[in-house]
Tab-separated table of C-alpha atoms (C1' of nucleotides) in Angstrom:
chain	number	residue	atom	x	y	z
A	1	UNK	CA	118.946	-61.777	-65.539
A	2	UNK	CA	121.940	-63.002	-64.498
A	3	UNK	CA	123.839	-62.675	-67.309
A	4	UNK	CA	127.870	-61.727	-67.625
A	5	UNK	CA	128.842	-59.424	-69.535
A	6	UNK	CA	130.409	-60.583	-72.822
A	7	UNK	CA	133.725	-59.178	-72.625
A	8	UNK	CA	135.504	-58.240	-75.998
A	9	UNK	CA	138.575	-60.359	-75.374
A	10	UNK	CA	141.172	-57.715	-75.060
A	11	UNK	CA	144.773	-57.589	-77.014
A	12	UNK	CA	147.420	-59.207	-74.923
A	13	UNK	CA	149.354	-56.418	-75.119
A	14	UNK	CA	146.790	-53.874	-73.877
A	15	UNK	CA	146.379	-56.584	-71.192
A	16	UNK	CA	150.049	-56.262	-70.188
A	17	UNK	CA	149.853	-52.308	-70.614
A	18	UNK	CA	147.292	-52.242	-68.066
A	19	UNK	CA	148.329	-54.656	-65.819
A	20	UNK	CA	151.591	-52.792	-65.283
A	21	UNK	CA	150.067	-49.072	-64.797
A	22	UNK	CA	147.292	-51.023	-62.806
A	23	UNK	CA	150.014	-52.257	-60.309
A	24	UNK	CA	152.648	-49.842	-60.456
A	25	UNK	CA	150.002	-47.217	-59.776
A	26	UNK	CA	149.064	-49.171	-56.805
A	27	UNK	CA	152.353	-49.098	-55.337
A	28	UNK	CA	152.936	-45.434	-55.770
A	29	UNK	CA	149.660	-44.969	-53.973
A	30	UNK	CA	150.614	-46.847	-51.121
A	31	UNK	CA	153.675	-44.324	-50.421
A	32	UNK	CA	151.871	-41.403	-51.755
A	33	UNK	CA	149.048	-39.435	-52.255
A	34	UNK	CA	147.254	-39.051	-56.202
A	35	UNK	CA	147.921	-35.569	-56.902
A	36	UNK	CA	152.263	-36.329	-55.663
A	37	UNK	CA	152.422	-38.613	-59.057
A	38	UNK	CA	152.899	-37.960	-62.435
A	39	UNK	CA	151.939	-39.176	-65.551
A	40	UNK	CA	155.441	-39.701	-65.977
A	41	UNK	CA	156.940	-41.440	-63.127
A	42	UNK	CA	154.133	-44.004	-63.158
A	43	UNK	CA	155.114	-44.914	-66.757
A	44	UNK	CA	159.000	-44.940	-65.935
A	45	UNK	CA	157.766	-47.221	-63.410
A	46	UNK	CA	156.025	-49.334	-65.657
A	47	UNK	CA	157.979	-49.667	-68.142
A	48	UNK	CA	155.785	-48.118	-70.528
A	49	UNK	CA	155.713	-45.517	-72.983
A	50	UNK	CA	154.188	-42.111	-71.495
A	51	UNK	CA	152.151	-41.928	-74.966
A	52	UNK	CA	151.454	-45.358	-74.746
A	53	UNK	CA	149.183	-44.133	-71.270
A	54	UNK	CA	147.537	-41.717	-72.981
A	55	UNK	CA	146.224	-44.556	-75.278
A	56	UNK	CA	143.693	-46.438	-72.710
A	57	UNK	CA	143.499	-43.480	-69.952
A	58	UNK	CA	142.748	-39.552	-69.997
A	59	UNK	CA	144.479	-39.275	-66.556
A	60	UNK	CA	145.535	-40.340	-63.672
A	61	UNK	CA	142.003	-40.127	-61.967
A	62	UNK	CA	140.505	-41.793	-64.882
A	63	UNK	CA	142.899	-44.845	-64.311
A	64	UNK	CA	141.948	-44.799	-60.728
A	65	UNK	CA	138.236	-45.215	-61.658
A	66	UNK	CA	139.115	-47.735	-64.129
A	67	UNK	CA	140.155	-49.460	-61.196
A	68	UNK	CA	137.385	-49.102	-58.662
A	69	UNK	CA	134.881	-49.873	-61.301
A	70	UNK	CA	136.605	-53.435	-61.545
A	71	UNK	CA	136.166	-53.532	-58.165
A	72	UNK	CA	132.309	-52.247	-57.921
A	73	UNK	CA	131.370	-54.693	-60.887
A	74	UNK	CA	132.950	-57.495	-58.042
A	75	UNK	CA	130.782	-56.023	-54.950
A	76	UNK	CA	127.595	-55.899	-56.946
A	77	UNK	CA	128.386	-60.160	-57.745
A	78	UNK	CA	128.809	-60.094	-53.562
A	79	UNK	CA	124.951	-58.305	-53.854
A	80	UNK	CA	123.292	-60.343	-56.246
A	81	UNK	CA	124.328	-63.765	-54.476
A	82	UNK	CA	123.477	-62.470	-51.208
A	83	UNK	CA	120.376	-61.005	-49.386
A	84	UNK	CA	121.586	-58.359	-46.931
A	85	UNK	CA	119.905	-59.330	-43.682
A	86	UNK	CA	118.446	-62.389	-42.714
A	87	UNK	CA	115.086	-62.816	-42.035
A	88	UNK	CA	115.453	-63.164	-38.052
A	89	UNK	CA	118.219	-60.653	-37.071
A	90	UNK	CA	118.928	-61.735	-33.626
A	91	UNK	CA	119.629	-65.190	-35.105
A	92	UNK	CA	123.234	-66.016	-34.430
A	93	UNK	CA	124.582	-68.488	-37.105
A	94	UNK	CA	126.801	-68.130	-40.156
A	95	UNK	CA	126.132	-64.751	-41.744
A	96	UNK	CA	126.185	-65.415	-45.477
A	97	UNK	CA	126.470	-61.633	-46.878
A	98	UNK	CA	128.746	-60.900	-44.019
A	99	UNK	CA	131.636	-63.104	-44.256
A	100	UNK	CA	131.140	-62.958	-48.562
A	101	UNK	CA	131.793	-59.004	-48.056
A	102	UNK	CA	134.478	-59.659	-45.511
A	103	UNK	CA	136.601	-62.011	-47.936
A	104	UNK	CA	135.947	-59.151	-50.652
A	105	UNK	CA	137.286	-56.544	-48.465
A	106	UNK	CA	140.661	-59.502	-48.064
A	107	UNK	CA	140.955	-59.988	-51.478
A	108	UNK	CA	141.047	-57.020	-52.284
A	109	UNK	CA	142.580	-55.302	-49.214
A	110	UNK	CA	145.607	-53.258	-51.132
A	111	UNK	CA	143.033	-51.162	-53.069
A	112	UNK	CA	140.432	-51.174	-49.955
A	113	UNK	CA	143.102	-50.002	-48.114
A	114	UNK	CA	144.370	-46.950	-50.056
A	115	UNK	CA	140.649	-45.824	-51.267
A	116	UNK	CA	139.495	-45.668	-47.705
A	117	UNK	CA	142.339	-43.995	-46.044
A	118	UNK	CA	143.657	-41.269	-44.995
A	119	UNK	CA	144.434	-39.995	-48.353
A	120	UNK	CA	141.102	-42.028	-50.119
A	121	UNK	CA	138.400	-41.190	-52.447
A	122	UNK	CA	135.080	-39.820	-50.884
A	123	UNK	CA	133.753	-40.327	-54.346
A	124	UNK	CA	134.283	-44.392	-54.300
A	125	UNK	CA	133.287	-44.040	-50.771
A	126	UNK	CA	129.376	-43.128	-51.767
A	127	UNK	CA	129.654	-44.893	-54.960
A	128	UNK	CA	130.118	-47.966	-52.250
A	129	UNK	CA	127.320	-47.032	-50.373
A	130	UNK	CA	124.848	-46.454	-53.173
A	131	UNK	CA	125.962	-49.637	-54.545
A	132	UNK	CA	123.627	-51.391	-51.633
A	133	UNK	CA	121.307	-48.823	-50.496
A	134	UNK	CA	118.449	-50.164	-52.872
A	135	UNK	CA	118.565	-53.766	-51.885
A	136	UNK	CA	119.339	-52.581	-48.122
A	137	UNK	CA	116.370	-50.585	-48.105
A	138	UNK	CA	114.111	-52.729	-49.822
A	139	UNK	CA	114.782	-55.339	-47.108
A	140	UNK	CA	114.638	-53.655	-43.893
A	141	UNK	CA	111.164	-52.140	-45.077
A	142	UNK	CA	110.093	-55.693	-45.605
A	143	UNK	CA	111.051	-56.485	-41.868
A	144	UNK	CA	109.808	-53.307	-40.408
A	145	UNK	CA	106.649	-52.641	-42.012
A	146	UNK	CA	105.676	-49.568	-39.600
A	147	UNK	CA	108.599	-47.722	-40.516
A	148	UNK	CA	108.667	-45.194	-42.759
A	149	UNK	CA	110.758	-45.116	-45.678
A	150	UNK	CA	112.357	-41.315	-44.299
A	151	UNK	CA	113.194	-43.961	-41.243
A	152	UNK	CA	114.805	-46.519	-43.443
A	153	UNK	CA	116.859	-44.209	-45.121
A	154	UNK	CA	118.302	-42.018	-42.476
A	155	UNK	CA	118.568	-46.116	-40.546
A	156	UNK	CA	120.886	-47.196	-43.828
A	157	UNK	CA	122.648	-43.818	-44.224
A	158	UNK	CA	123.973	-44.461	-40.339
A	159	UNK	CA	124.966	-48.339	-40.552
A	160	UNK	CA	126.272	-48.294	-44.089
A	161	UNK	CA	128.712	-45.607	-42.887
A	162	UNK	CA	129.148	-47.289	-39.431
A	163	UNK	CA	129.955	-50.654	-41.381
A	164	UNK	CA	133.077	-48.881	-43.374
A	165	UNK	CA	134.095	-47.242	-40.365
A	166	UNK	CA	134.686	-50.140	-38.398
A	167	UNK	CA	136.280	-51.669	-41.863
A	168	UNK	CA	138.612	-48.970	-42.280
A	169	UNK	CA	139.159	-49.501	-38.759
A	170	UNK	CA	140.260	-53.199	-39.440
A	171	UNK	CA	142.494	-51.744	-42.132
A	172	UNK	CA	144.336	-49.520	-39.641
A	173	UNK	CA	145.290	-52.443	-37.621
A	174	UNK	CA	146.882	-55.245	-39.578
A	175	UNK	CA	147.311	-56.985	-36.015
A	176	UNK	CA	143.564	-57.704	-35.586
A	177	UNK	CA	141.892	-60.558	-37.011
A	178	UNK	CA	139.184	-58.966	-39.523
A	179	UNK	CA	136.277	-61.499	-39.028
A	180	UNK	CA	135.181	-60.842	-35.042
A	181	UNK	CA	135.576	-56.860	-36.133
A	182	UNK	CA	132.409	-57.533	-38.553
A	183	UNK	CA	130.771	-59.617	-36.324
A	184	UNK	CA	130.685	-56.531	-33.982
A	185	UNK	CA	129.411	-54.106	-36.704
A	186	UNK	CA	126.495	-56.552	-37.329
A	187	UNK	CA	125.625	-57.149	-33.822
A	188	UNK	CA	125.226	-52.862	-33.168
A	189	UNK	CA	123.130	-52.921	-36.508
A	190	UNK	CA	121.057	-55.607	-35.245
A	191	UNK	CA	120.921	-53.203	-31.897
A	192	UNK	CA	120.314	-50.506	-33.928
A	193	UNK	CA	117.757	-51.406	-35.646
A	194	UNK	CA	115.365	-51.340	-33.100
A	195	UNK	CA	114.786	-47.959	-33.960
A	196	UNK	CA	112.764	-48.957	-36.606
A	197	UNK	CA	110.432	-50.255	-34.192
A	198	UNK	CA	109.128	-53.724	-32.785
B	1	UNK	CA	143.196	-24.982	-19.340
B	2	UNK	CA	140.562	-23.117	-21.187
B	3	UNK	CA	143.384	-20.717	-22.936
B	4	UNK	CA	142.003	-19.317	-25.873
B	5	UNK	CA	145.425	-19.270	-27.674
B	6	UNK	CA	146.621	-15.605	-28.291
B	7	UNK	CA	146.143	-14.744	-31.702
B	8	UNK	CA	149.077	-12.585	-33.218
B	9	UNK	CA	147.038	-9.685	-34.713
B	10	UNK	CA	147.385	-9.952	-38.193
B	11	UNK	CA	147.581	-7.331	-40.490
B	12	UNK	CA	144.626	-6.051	-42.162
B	13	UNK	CA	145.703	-6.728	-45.219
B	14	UNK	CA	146.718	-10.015	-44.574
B	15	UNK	CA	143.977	-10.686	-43.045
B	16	UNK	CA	142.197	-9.245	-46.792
B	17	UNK	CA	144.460	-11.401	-48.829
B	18	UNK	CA	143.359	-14.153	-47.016
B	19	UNK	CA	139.914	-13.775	-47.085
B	20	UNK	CA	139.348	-13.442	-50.405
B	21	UNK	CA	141.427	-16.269	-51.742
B	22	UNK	CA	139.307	-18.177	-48.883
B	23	UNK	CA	136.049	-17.264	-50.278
B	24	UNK	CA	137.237	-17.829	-53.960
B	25	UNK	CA	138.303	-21.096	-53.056
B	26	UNK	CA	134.906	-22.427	-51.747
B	27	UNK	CA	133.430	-20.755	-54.869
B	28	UNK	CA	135.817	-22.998	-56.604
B	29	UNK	CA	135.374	-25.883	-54.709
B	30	UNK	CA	131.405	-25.884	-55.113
B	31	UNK	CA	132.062	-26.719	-58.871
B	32	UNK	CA	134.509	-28.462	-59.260
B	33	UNK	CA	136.992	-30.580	-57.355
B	34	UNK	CA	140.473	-29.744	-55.957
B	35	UNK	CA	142.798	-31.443	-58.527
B	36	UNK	CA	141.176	-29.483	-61.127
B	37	UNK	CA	141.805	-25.805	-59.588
B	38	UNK	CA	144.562	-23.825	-60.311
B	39	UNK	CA	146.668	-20.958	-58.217
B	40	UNK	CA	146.333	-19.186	-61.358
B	41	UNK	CA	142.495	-19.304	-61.690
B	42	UNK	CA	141.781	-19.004	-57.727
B	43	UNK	CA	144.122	-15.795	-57.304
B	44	UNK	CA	142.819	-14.013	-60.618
B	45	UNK	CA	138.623	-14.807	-59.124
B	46	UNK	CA	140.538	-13.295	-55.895
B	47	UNK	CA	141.636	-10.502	-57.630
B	48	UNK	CA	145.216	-11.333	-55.444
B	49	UNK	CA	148.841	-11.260	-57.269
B	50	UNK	CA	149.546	-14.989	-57.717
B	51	UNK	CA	153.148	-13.917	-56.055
B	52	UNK	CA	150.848	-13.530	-52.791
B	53	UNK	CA	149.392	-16.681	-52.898
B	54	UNK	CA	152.808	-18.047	-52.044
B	55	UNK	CA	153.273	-15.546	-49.752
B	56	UNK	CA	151.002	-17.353	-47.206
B	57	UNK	CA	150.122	-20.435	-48.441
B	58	UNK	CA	152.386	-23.116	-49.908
B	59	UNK	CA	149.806	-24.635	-52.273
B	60	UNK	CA	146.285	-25.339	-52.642
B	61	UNK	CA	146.067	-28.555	-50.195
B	62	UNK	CA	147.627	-26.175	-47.771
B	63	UNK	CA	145.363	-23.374	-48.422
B	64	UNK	CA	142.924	-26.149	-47.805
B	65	UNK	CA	143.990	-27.525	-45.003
B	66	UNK	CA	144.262	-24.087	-43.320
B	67	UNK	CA	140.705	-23.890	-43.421
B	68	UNK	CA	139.736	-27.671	-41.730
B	69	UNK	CA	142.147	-26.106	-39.070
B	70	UNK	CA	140.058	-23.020	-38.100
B	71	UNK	CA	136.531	-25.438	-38.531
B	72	UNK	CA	138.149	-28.012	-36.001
B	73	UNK	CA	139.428	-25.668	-33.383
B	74	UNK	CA	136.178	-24.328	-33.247
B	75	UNK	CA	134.886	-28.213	-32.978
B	76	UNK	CA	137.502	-28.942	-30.491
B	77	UNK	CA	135.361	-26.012	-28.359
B	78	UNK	CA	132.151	-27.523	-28.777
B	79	UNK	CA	133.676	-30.714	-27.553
B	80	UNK	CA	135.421	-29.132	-24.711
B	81	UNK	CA	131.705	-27.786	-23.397
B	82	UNK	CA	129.855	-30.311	-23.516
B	83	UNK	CA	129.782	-34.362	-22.597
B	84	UNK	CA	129.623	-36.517	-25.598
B	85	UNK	CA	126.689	-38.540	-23.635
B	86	UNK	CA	124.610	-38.402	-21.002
B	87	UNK	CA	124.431	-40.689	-18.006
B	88	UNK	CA	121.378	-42.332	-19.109
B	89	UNK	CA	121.036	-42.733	-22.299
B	90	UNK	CA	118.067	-43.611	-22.707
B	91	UNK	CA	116.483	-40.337	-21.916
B	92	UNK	CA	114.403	-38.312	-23.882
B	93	UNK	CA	115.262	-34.602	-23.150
B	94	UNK	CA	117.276	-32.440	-25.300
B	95	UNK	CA	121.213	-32.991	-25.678
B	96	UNK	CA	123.650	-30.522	-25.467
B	97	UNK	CA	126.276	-31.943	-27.335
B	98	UNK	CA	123.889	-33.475	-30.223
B	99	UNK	CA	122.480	-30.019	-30.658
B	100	UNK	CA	125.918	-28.202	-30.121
B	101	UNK	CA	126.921	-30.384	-33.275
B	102	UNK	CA	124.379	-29.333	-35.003
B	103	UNK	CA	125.018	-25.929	-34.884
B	104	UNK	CA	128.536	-26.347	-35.570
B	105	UNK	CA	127.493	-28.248	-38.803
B	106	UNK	CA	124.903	-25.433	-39.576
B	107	UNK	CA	127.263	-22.730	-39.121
B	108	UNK	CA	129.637	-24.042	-41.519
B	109	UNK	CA	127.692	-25.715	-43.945
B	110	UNK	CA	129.124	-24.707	-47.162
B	111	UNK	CA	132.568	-25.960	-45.789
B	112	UNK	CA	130.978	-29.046	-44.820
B	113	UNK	CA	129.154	-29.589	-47.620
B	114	UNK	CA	132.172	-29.943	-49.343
B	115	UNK	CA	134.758	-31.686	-46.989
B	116	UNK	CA	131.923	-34.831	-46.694
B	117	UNK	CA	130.636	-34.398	-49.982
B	118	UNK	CA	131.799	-36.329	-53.554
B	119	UNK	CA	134.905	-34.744	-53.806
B	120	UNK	CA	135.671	-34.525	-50.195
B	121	UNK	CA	138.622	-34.754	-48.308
B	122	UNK	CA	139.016	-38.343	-46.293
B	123	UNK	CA	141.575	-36.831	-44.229
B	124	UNK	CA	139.341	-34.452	-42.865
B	125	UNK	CA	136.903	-36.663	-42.353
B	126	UNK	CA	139.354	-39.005	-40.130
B	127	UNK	CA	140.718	-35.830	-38.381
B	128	UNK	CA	137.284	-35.207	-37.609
B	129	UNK	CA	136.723	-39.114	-36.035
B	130	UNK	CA	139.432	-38.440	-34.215
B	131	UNK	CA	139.132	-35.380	-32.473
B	132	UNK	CA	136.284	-37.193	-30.623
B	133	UNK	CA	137.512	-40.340	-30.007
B	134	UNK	CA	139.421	-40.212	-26.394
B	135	UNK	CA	136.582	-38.651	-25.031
B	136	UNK	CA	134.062	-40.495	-26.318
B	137	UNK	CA	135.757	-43.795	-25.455
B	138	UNK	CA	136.240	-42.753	-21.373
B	139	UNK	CA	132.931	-41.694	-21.545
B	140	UNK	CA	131.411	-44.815	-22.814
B	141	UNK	CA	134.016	-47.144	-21.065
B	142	UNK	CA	132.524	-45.243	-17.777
B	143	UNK	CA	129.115	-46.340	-18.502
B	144	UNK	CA	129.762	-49.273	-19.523
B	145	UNK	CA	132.082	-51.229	-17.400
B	146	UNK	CA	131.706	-54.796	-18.468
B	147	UNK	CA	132.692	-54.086	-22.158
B	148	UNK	CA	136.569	-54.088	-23.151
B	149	UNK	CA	138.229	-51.385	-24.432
B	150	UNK	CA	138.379	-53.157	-28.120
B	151	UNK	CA	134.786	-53.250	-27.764
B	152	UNK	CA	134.914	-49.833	-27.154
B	153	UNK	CA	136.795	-48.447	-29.997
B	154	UNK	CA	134.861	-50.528	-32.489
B	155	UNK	CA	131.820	-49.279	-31.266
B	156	UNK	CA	132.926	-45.794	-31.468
B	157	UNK	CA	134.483	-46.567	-35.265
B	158	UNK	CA	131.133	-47.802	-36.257
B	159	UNK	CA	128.819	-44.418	-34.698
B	160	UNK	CA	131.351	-42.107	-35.287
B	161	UNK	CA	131.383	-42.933	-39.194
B	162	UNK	CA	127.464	-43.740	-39.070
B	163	UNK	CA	126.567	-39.912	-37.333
B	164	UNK	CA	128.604	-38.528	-40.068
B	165	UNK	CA	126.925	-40.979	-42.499
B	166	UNK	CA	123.971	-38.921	-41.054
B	167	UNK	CA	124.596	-35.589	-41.244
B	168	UNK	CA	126.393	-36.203	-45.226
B	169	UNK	CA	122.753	-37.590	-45.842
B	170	UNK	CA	121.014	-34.037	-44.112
B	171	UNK	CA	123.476	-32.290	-46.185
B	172	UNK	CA	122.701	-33.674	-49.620
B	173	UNK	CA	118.972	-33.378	-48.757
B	174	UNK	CA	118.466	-29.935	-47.765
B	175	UNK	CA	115.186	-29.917	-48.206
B	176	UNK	CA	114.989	-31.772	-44.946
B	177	UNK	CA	115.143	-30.281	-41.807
B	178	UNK	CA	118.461	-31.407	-39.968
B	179	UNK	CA	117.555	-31.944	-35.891
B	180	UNK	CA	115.291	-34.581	-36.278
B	181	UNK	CA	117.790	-36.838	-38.579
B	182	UNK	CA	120.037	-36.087	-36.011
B	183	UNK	CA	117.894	-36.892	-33.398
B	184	UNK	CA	117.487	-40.044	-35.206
B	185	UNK	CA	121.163	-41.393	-35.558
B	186	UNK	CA	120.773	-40.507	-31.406
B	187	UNK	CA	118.483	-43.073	-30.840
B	188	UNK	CA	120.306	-45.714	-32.855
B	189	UNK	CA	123.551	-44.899	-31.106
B	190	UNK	CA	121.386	-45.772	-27.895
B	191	UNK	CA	120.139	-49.345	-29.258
B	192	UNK	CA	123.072	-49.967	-30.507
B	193	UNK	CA	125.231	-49.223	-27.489
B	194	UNK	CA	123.266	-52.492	-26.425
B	195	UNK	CA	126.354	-54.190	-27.508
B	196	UNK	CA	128.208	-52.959	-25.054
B	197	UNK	CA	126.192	-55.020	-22.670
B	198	UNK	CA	123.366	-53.973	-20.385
C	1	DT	C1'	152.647	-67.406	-95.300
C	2	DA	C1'	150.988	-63.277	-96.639
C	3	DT	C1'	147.866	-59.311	-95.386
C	4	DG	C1'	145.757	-55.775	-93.080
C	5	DT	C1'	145.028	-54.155	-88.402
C	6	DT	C1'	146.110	-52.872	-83.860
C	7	DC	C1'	149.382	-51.507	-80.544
C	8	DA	C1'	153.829	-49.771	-78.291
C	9	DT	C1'	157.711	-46.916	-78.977
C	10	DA	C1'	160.637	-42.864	-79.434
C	11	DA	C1'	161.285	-38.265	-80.427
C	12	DA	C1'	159.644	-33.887	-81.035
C	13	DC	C1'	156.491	-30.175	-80.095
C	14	DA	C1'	153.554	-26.301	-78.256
C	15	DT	C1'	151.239	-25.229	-74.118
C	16	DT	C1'	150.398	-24.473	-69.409
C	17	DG	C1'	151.110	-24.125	-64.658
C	18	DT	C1'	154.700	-23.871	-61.097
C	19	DG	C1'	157.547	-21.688	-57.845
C	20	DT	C1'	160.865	-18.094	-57.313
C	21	DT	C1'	163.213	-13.617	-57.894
C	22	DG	C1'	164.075	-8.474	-57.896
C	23	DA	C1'	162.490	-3.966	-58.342
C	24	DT	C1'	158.629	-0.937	-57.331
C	25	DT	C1'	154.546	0.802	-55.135
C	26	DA	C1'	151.105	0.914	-51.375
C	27	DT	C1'	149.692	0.366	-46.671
C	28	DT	C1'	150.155	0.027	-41.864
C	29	DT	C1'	152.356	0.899	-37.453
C	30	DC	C1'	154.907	3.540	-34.264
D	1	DG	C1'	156.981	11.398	-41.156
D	2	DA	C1'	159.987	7.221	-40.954
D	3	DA	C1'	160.573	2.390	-40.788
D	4	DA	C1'	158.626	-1.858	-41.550
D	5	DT	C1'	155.775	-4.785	-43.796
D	6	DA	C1'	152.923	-6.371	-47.617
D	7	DA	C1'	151.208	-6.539	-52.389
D	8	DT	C1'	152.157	-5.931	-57.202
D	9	DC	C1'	154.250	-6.639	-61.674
D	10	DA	C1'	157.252	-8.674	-64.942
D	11	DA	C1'	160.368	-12.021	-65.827
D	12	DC	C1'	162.390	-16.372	-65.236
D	13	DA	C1'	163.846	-21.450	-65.512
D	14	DC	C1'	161.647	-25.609	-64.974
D	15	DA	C1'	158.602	-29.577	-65.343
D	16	DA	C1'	154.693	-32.006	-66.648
D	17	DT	C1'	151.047	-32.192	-69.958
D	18	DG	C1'	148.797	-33.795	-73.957
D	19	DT	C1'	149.340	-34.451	-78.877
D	20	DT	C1'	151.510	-35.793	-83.157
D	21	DT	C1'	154.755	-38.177	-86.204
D	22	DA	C1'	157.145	-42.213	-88.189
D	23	DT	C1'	158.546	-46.909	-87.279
D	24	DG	C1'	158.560	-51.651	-85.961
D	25	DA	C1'	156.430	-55.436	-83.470
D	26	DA	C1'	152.554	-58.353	-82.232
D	27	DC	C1'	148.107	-59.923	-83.525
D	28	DA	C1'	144.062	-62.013	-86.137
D	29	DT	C1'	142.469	-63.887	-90.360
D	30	DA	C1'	142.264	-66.538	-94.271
DNA sequence: TATGTTCATAAACATTGTGTTGATTATTTC
DNA sequence: GAAATAATCAACACAATGTTTATGAACATA
């Protein structure tokens, strides 16, 4: 059920190796886009052999997945410990899967940052979205039981996209405190959801 | 005002050049992504002198972003004829805009099928959020006077993304038929503009 | 401590795509 | 038909790619 995966307890070196391309990579991607690097200037950055790259990665895109997998294996934990809504929707207090998905998206707000931007990854984008359509759908059918599952769907498809939005809105502004922004998004879902009816 | 902008009469074989590597180029892009295409491989399916290529275009992304150009000028129109909502939103009849969209969408499906899609381009995407944002914000600010203008541009970050969370669902289900899931992300934009108070 | 394994390095290599150039031919425009 | 413009072809220097080699260092194990 809930079990971790047993991890093979990786070389220290390899660790380093990928610790430096990991974070090197990250701050070429904050200047510029994936297909302006090289193989080679990320590993001058590094400090690490260009060969040495092609031990643990094919390419560059393959690191880059390497790295949003990390960070997918970390959302699904946010999931699991979490139900989605709560079983009254107008109800007001503490949201427990909102504010756990709003410290993942600070904690890991570098990588949010550059994989929902301007010069992102539409492919992590609907991996995220996948990630908690299931479990999304699953619950909202529970609480509407006369809508159909076409309803639920095309009702997830709108706020799962119209919760990153508003993220990658929070992104765009450093200045604005993240938390309220969320609170917002979950109030227009609530809204929103009485188009599935009662 | 309404100045169609003068367009400089290309040459006709210019205007043939540029087709064709167009045309290749969505061929392309509907198997694999962007990273992965060559000038060499798009200008030899062209049947175009890989010398012309640079005659016109300075490199694939270019080429590429060329083509989002002519798409959003011809959104641009659609947004200049019509209002983004109607004074009471809670009405029934058809919408203009919402069905204007949808046209647009269906007329260049293949292109958008591929700019929203996996490997996508997020820049298009925002360019796209953003060519109806003003508008949509003095509309909504209009009808709804109590609300601030934060709570303004979050709501429009949250529908903007969630409509076109809509419409990337209608296009990777074309099996369905595409007004009525629009239709749908209508009627949660209207519950959910409940946040902006009455 | 000795042993066998795994990993990083450096240098070399063939290959491929890039972007540009100059001369030549074809097409359009007037 | 003449002048202007565009496309072609071949050639080019250049840069990054991806792979391979030999070598030494770090690691795990007993």
């Amino acid at each position: 059920m809930g079990n971790r995966i047993e991890k093979p307890q990786e070389d220290q070196r390899v660790r380093l190796t990928k610790t430096m391309l990991k974070s090197s990579f990250l701050e070429l991607l904050g200047s510029k886009s994936i297909q302006n690097i090289t193989v080679k200037e990320l590993c001058e950055r590094a400090g690490v052999n260009r060969g040495t790259f092609y031990l643990h990665f094919y390419d560059l895109y393959d690191l880059l997945e390497q790295m949003e997998n990390d960070m997918l294996a970390d959302l699904q934990q946010v999931l699991n410990e979490n139900p989605v809504i709560r079983g009254d929707v107008s109800q007001e207090a503490a949201a427990t899967f909102i504010s756990s998905l709003f410290r993942f998206v600070e904690k890991n707000r570098e990588l949010c940052a550059i994989l929902l931007g301007d010069n992102g990854d539409k492919k992590f984008v609907n991996r995220l979205i996948e990630v908690g359509r299931e479990k999304s759908v699953r619950e909202y059918r529970a609480l509407f039981q006369d809508a159909s599952v076409q309803q639920v769907e095309i009702f997830y498809a709108f706020i799962a996209s119209g919760f990153l939005g508003v993220i990658e809105y929070g992104l765009q502004h450093p200045s604005l405190p993240f938390e309220p922004l969320v609170a917002a998004a979950e109030r227009i879902v609530a809204e929103g959801s009485r188009y599935l009816g009662k």
